[in-house]
Amino acid sequence: MKQYWSSSKFADWLRGTPKPLAGTAEEWRDWEMKAKKKKYRYWLAEEGLDYLEEFVYWPANRVNDVRCYINNRWITRSHSLTSNLKRGRWYDLDTRLLHAVFDELVNFVEIELAWKLVVCSEEDRKKYKTPWYRMFLRMGRWRSPEAGLAYLQWASDLKADEDWLDKNDPGYGQPTHQALAAQEIVKLYTWWKVDRPKRPAPGDFSGWNKYCEENRKNASNADSFEFISTKMIKDKRSDHILNLYHQMEKEHEDEDTAMLIRLIKIRQSLWT
């Protein structure tokens, strides 16, 4: 991780007030008030060093801008939503919407959150076997479902402690907003990757596919398609099977819609 000059030990010496590595909002306000008492030294450390650093690194920063553009435009394609639907087939917009957003949720967990877990931890990079070029070039799409879920497990366990709330507050010790969002992401991710693919197909579960196949086999060569279809429509057995088929199809559609709405409701938590 890059350390800005204004956060260096030299800046602490120049400022005359060491900058904390971390702290609460109140601690940061106290530090800033104390540091600004030496206003010229504070400006040199916080503003002057930033200007100097920007000047020195101007060529490297422009190269990095090009690298970021190439990565965002052609590799991660962060401007678009993509799905894993099979190429070369026609899909209506309702299908494209569902698959695009949930496939991107999978990418968010397995790529973005996985990277967020390992980027600051050499131990995690070794554990999840992060390729060296991903750290060196900072380009590409390294994927690790395990690392992404490990990050979500950590986030799911976050509780509101004394850094956030007074111990007498009703919310003290309760899951944070980040934890609740992480728990919901895990549920949606698991539903799309594990539960939904296991749903029985309406045609198979209702017996409609088997029924249609039986009628095709029993039909004589002289029977026309229209004759077979009319015969099936008048069959009471087909009514029962079709009702079951349409009922299951509606249940699947309703479930897809409900899960899609749940995903949209947490969209503001889908960032890194």
Tab-separated table of C-alpha atoms in Angstrom:
chain	number	residue	atom	x	y	z
A	1	MET	CA	0.000	0.000	0.000
A	2	LYS	CA	1.234	3.476	-0.860
A	3	GLN	CA	2.106	5.759	2.030
A	4	TYR	CA	1.536	9.415	1.308
A	5	TRP	CA	4.315	11.789	2.231
A	6	SER	CA	1.956	13.677	4.547
A	7	SER	CA	1.602	10.464	6.582
A	8	SER	CA	5.326	9.699	6.783
A	9	LYS	CA	7.657	9.941	9.762
A	10	PHE	CA	9.259	12.960	8.101
A	11	ALA	CA	5.838	14.651	8.045
A	12	ASP	CA	5.437	13.902	11.757
A	13	TRP	CA	8.799	15.572	12.427
A	14	LEU	CA	7.957	18.517	10.187
A	15	ARG	CA	4.500	18.965	11.695
A	16	GLY	CA	5.740	18.520	15.226
A	17	THR	CA	2.672	16.433	16.039
A	18	PRO	CA	2.688	12.713	15.154
A	19	LYS	CA	-0.318	11.607	13.137
A	20	PRO	CA	-2.182	8.604	14.646
A	21	LEU	CA	-2.487	5.441	12.593
A	22	ALA	CA	-6.155	5.127	13.542
A	23	GLY	CA	-8.689	6.664	15.887
A	24	THR	CA	-12.296	7.599	16.509
A	25	ALA	CA	-13.828	10.701	14.964
A	26	GLU	CA	-13.417	12.506	18.282
A	27	GLU	CA	-9.746	11.482	18.533
A	28	TRP	CA	-9.082	12.742	15.026
A	29	ARG	CA	-10.733	16.094	15.813
A	30	ASP	CA	-8.610	16.451	18.941
A	31	TRP	CA	-5.452	15.640	17.011
A	32	GLU	CA	-6.275	18.135	14.259
A	33	MET	CA	-6.968	20.948	16.744
A	34	LYS	CA	-3.690	20.246	18.492
A	35	ALA	CA	-1.669	20.009	15.259
A	36	LYS	CA	-3.120	23.230	13.809
A	37	LYS	CA	-1.752	25.232	16.689
A	38	LYS	CA	1.530	25.088	14.772
A	39	LYS	CA	-0.192	26.383	11.654
A	40	TYR	CA	2.853	26.887	9.383
A	41	ARG	CA	4.342	23.518	10.233
A	42	TYR	CA	0.891	21.938	9.832
A	43	TRP	CA	0.488	23.468	6.360
A	44	LEU	CA	3.943	22.321	5.271
A	45	ALA	CA	3.252	18.728	6.388
A	46	GLU	CA	-0.361	18.414	5.222
A	47	GLU	CA	-0.491	20.675	2.150
A	48	GLY	CA	3.075	21.422	1.116
A	49	LEU	CA	4.178	17.784	1.039
A	50	ASP	CA	1.088	16.863	-1.000
A	51	TYR	CA	1.941	19.480	-3.634
A	52	LEU	CA	5.557	18.332	-3.723
A	53	GLU	CA	4.577	14.660	-3.953
A	54	GLU	CA	2.156	15.371	-6.803
A	55	PHE	CA	4.898	17.217	-8.708
A	56	VAL	CA	7.482	14.451	-8.230
A	57	TYR	CA	5.101	11.639	-9.128
A	58	TRP	CA	3.331	13.419	-11.993
A	59	PRO	CA	4.837	11.195	-14.760
A	60	ALA	CA	4.205	7.979	-12.802
A	61	ASN	CA	0.652	9.073	-11.960
A	62	ARG	CA	-0.158	9.651	-15.630
A	63	VAL	CA	1.135	6.170	-16.498
A	64	ASN	CA	-1.035	4.814	-13.700
A	65	ASP	CA	-4.033	6.680	-15.120
A	66	VAL	CA	-3.521	4.873	-18.438
A	67	ARG	CA	-3.188	1.528	-16.612
A	68	CYS	CA	-6.434	2.160	-14.717
A	69	TYR	CA	-8.271	3.132	-17.892
A	70	ILE	CA	-7.166	-0.009	-19.738
A	71	ASN	CA	-8.097	-2.207	-16.773
A	72	ASN	CA	-11.498	-0.575	-16.230
A	73	ARG	CA	-12.368	-0.332	-19.921
A	74	TRP	CA	-11.325	-3.702	-21.341
A	75	ILE	CA	-10.556	-6.088	-18.465
A	76	THR	CA	-12.939	-5.498	-15.557
A	77	ARG	CA	-15.364	-3.490	-17.737
A	78	SER	CA	-16.582	-1.639	-14.670
A	79	HIS	CA	-18.943	0.470	-16.813
A	80	SER	CA	-21.202	-2.459	-17.679
A	81	LEU	CA	-23.220	-5.389	-16.328
A	82	THR	CA	-22.498	-8.786	-17.839
A	83	SER	CA	-24.019	-12.231	-17.327
A	84	ASN	CA	-22.975	-15.835	-17.778
A	85	LEU	CA	-25.869	-16.622	-20.092
A	86	LYS	CA	-24.792	-18.745	-23.053
A	87	ARG	CA	-23.685	-16.617	-25.988
A	88	GLY	CA	-25.449	-16.777	-29.334
A	89	ARG	CA	-28.946	-17.306	-27.920
A	90	TRP	CA	-31.876	-14.916	-27.593
A	91	TYR	CA	-32.890	-13.888	-24.074
A	92	ASP	CA	-35.673	-11.458	-23.228
A	93	LEU	CA	-34.881	-8.453	-21.058
A	94	ASP	CA	-36.474	-9.943	-17.929
A	95	THR	CA	-34.044	-12.874	-18.098
A	96	ARG	CA	-31.071	-10.651	-18.915
A	97	LEU	CA	-31.827	-8.366	-15.960
A	98	LEU	CA	-32.029	-11.223	-13.464
A	99	HIS	CA	-28.883	-13.002	-14.626
A	100	ALA	CA	-26.817	-9.864	-15.141
A	101	VAL	CA	-27.294	-8.465	-11.635
A	102	PHE	CA	-26.872	-11.774	-9.820
A	103	ASP	CA	-23.859	-12.826	-11.884
A	104	GLU	CA	-22.350	-9.441	-11.077
A	105	LEU	CA	-23.101	-10.063	-7.390
A	106	VAL	CA	-21.052	-13.265	-7.690
A	107	ASN	CA	-18.233	-11.256	-9.285
A	108	PHE	CA	-18.477	-8.709	-6.493
A	109	VAL	CA	-18.021	-11.412	-3.839
A	110	GLU	CA	-15.472	-13.594	-5.594
A	111	ILE	CA	-13.374	-10.834	-7.185
A	112	GLU	CA	-13.822	-7.466	-5.463
A	113	LEU	CA	-14.317	-8.612	-1.870
A	114	ALA	CA	-11.713	-11.338	-2.291
A	115	TRP	CA	-9.217	-8.695	-3.378
A	116	LYS	CA	-10.243	-6.438	-0.497
A	117	LEU	CA	-9.410	-9.250	1.918
A	118	VAL	CA	-5.914	-9.989	0.596
A	119	VAL	CA	-4.675	-6.587	-0.575
A	120	CYS	CA	-3.444	-5.557	2.885
A	121	SER	CA	-2.574	-8.990	4.255
A	122	GLU	CA	0.436	-10.981	3.111
A	123	GLU	CA	-0.797	-13.878	5.238
A	124	ASP	CA	-4.134	-13.968	3.374
A	125	ARG	CA	-2.397	-13.615	0.007
A	126	LYS	CA	-0.439	-16.774	0.780
A	127	LYS	CA	-3.473	-18.569	2.207
A	128	TYR	CA	-5.614	-17.925	-0.857
A	129	LYS	CA	-2.718	-18.184	-3.333
A	130	THR	CA	-3.039	-14.742	-4.854
A	131	PRO	CA	-0.970	-14.669	-8.084
A	132	TRP	CA	2.085	-12.433	-7.932
A	133	TYR	CA	1.154	-10.519	-11.076
A	134	ARG	CA	-2.104	-9.353	-9.498
A	135	MET	CA	-0.163	-7.460	-6.828
A	136	PHE	CA	2.614	-6.333	-9.154
A	137	LEU	CA	0.544	-5.147	-12.129
A	138	ARG	CA	-2.665	-4.402	-10.209
A	139	MET	CA	-4.619	-5.557	-13.256
A	140	GLY	CA	-6.780	-8.512	-14.134
A	141	ARG	CA	-9.603	-10.455	-12.543
A	142	TRP	CA	-8.316	-12.842	-9.895
A	143	ARG	CA	-11.183	-14.883	-8.490
A	144	SER	CA	-11.443	-16.619	-5.108
A	145	PRO	CA	-14.884	-17.585	-3.744
A	146	GLU	CA	-13.221	-18.681	-0.500
A	147	ALA	CA	-11.515	-15.324	0.069
A	148	GLY	CA	-14.681	-13.382	-0.753
A	149	LEU	CA	-16.772	-15.411	1.669
A	150	ALA	CA	-14.063	-15.119	4.334
A	151	TYR	CA	-14.310	-11.331	4.067
A	152	LEU	CA	-18.095	-11.505	4.393
A	153	GLN	CA	-17.784	-13.773	7.418
A	154	TRP	CA	-15.538	-11.200	9.088
A	155	ALA	CA	-17.921	-8.371	8.204
A	156	SER	CA	-20.965	-10.358	9.371
A	157	ASP	CA	-19.528	-10.592	12.887
A	158	LEU	CA	-19.041	-6.827	13.363
A	159	LYS	CA	-20.818	-5.439	16.418
A	160	ALA	CA	-21.479	-1.873	17.581
A	161	ASP	CA	-18.976	-1.421	20.425
A	162	GLU	CA	-17.748	1.502	22.530
A	163	ASP	CA	-16.032	3.056	19.507
A	164	TRP	CA	-19.474	3.640	18.003
A	165	LEU	CA	-22.042	3.767	20.796
A	166	ASP	CA	-22.408	4.353	24.493
A	167	LYS	CA	-22.772	1.125	26.463
A	168	ASN	CA	-26.237	2.234	27.569
A	169	ASP	CA	-27.426	2.633	23.982
A	170	PRO	CA	-29.998	-0.038	22.937
A	171	GLY	CA	-27.936	-0.728	19.808
A	172	TYR	CA	-24.762	-1.482	21.747
A	173	GLY	CA	-23.474	-4.975	21.002
A	174	GLN	CA	-25.844	-5.383	18.053
A	175	PRO	CA	-24.692	-6.131	14.475
A	176	THR	CA	-23.583	-3.016	12.597
A	177	HIS	CA	-25.149	-1.871	9.322
A	178	GLN	CA	-22.135	-3.358	7.533
A	179	ALA	CA	-22.679	-6.693	9.308
A	180	LEU	CA	-26.363	-6.833	8.382
A	181	ALA	CA	-25.548	-6.028	4.762
A	182	ALA	CA	-22.829	-8.699	4.689
A	183	GLN	CA	-25.250	-11.293	6.081
A	184	GLU	CA	-27.766	-10.432	3.367
A	185	ILE	CA	-25.110	-10.606	0.647
A	186	VAL	CA	-24.146	-14.116	1.799
A	187	LYS	CA	-27.798	-15.230	1.663
A	188	LEU	CA	-28.328	-13.824	-1.835
A	189	TYR	CA	-25.009	-15.183	-3.110
A	190	THR	CA	-25.771	-18.657	-1.711
A	191	TRP	CA	-29.281	-18.630	-3.158
A	192	TRP	CA	-28.026	-17.807	-6.652
A	193	LYS	CA	-25.050	-20.173	-6.670
A	194	VAL	CA	-26.383	-23.099	-4.621
A	195	ASP	CA	-30.121	-23.060	-3.924
A	196	ARG	CA	-31.579	-21.790	-7.199
A	197	PRO	CA	-29.705	-24.248	-9.468
A	198	LYS	CA	-31.143	-27.097	-7.343
A	199	ARG	CA	-34.740	-26.046	-7.954
A	200	PRO	CA	-36.633	-28.783	-9.829
A	201	ALA	CA	-37.618	-27.857	-13.370
A	202	PRO	CA	-41.421	-27.345	-13.615
A	203	GLY	CA	-41.649	-29.541	-16.690
A	204	ASP	CA	-39.932	-32.456	-14.974
A	205	PHE	CA	-41.438	-32.071	-11.496
A	206	SER	CA	-45.029	-31.684	-12.738
A	207	GLY	CA	-44.691	-34.611	-15.126
A	208	TRP	CA	-45.516	-32.456	-18.156
A	209	ASN	CA	-42.397	-33.436	-20.097
A	210	LYS	CA	-43.037	-37.140	-19.419
A	211	TYR	CA	-46.703	-36.769	-20.396
A	212	CYS	CA	-45.835	-35.081	-23.675
A	213	GLU	CA	-43.268	-37.759	-24.477
A	214	GLU	CA	-45.824	-40.521	-23.785
A	215	ASN	CA	-48.316	-38.929	-26.190
A	216	ARG	CA	-45.703	-38.603	-28.903
A	217	LYS	CA	-44.759	-42.276	-28.576
A	218	ASN	CA	-48.382	-43.471	-28.560
A	219	ALA	CA	-49.379	-41.390	-31.539
A	220	SER	CA	-49.517	-43.132	-34.915
A	221	ASN	CA	-47.581	-41.775	-37.824
A	222	ALA	CA	-50.844	-40.653	-39.368
A	223	ASP	CA	-51.735	-38.463	-36.409
A	224	SER	CA	-51.068	-34.823	-37.097
A	225	PHE	CA	-49.522	-32.430	-34.631
A	226	GLU	CA	-52.871	-30.607	-34.340
A	227	PHE	CA	-54.690	-33.880	-33.581
A	228	ILE	CA	-52.237	-34.857	-30.857
A	229	SER	CA	-52.395	-31.385	-29.293
A	230	THR	CA	-56.222	-31.390	-29.283
A	231	LYS	CA	-56.256	-34.844	-27.707
A	232	MET	CA	-53.910	-33.711	-24.940
A	233	ILE	CA	-55.975	-30.605	-24.211
A	234	LYS	CA	-59.168	-32.670	-23.745
A	235	ASP	CA	-57.404	-35.105	-21.416
A	236	LYS	CA	-58.299	-34.407	-17.739
A	237	ARG	CA	-54.900	-35.709	-16.699
A	238	SER	CA	-53.242	-32.983	-18.720
A	239	ASP	CA	-55.291	-30.343	-16.873
A	240	HIS	CA	-53.916	-31.491	-13.534
A	241	ILE	CA	-50.353	-31.678	-14.822
A	242	LEU	CA	-50.544	-28.272	-16.493
A	243	ASN	CA	-51.971	-26.657	-13.351
A	244	LEU	CA	-49.080	-28.083	-11.348
A	245	TYR	CA	-46.630	-26.920	-14.015
A	246	HIS	CA	-47.982	-23.353	-14.049
A	247	GLN	CA	-48.140	-23.220	-10.244
A	248	MET	CA	-44.477	-24.189	-9.901
A	249	GLU	CA	-43.468	-21.817	-12.697
A	250	LYS	CA	-45.193	-18.957	-10.887
A	251	GLU	CA	-43.536	-19.893	-7.576
A	252	HIS	CA	-40.136	-19.757	-9.265
A	253	GLU	CA	-40.901	-16.411	-10.890
A	254	ASP	CA	-42.155	-14.964	-7.611
A	255	GLU	CA	-39.044	-16.173	-5.802
A	256	ASP	CA	-36.768	-14.679	-8.476
A	257	THR	CA	-38.576	-11.338	-8.188
A	258	ALA	CA	-38.431	-11.319	-4.378
A	259	MET	CA	-34.686	-12.060	-4.356
A	260	LEU	CA	-34.061	-9.437	-7.027
A	261	ILE	CA	-35.865	-6.840	-4.899
A	262	ARG	CA	-33.774	-7.841	-1.867
A	263	LEU	CA	-30.620	-7.335	-3.905
A	264	ILE	CA	-31.706	-3.895	-5.090
A	265	LYS	CA	-32.473	-2.873	-1.494
A	266	ILE	CA	-28.827	-3.427	-0.443
A	267	ARG	CA	-27.225	-1.970	-3.557
A	268	GLN	CA	-25.694	0.899	-1.549
A	269	SER	CA	-23.639	-1.686	0.354
A	270	LEU	CA	-22.203	-3.165	-2.844
A	271	TRP	CA	-18.999	-1.164	-3.101
A	272	THR	CA	-15.337	-1.566	-2.246
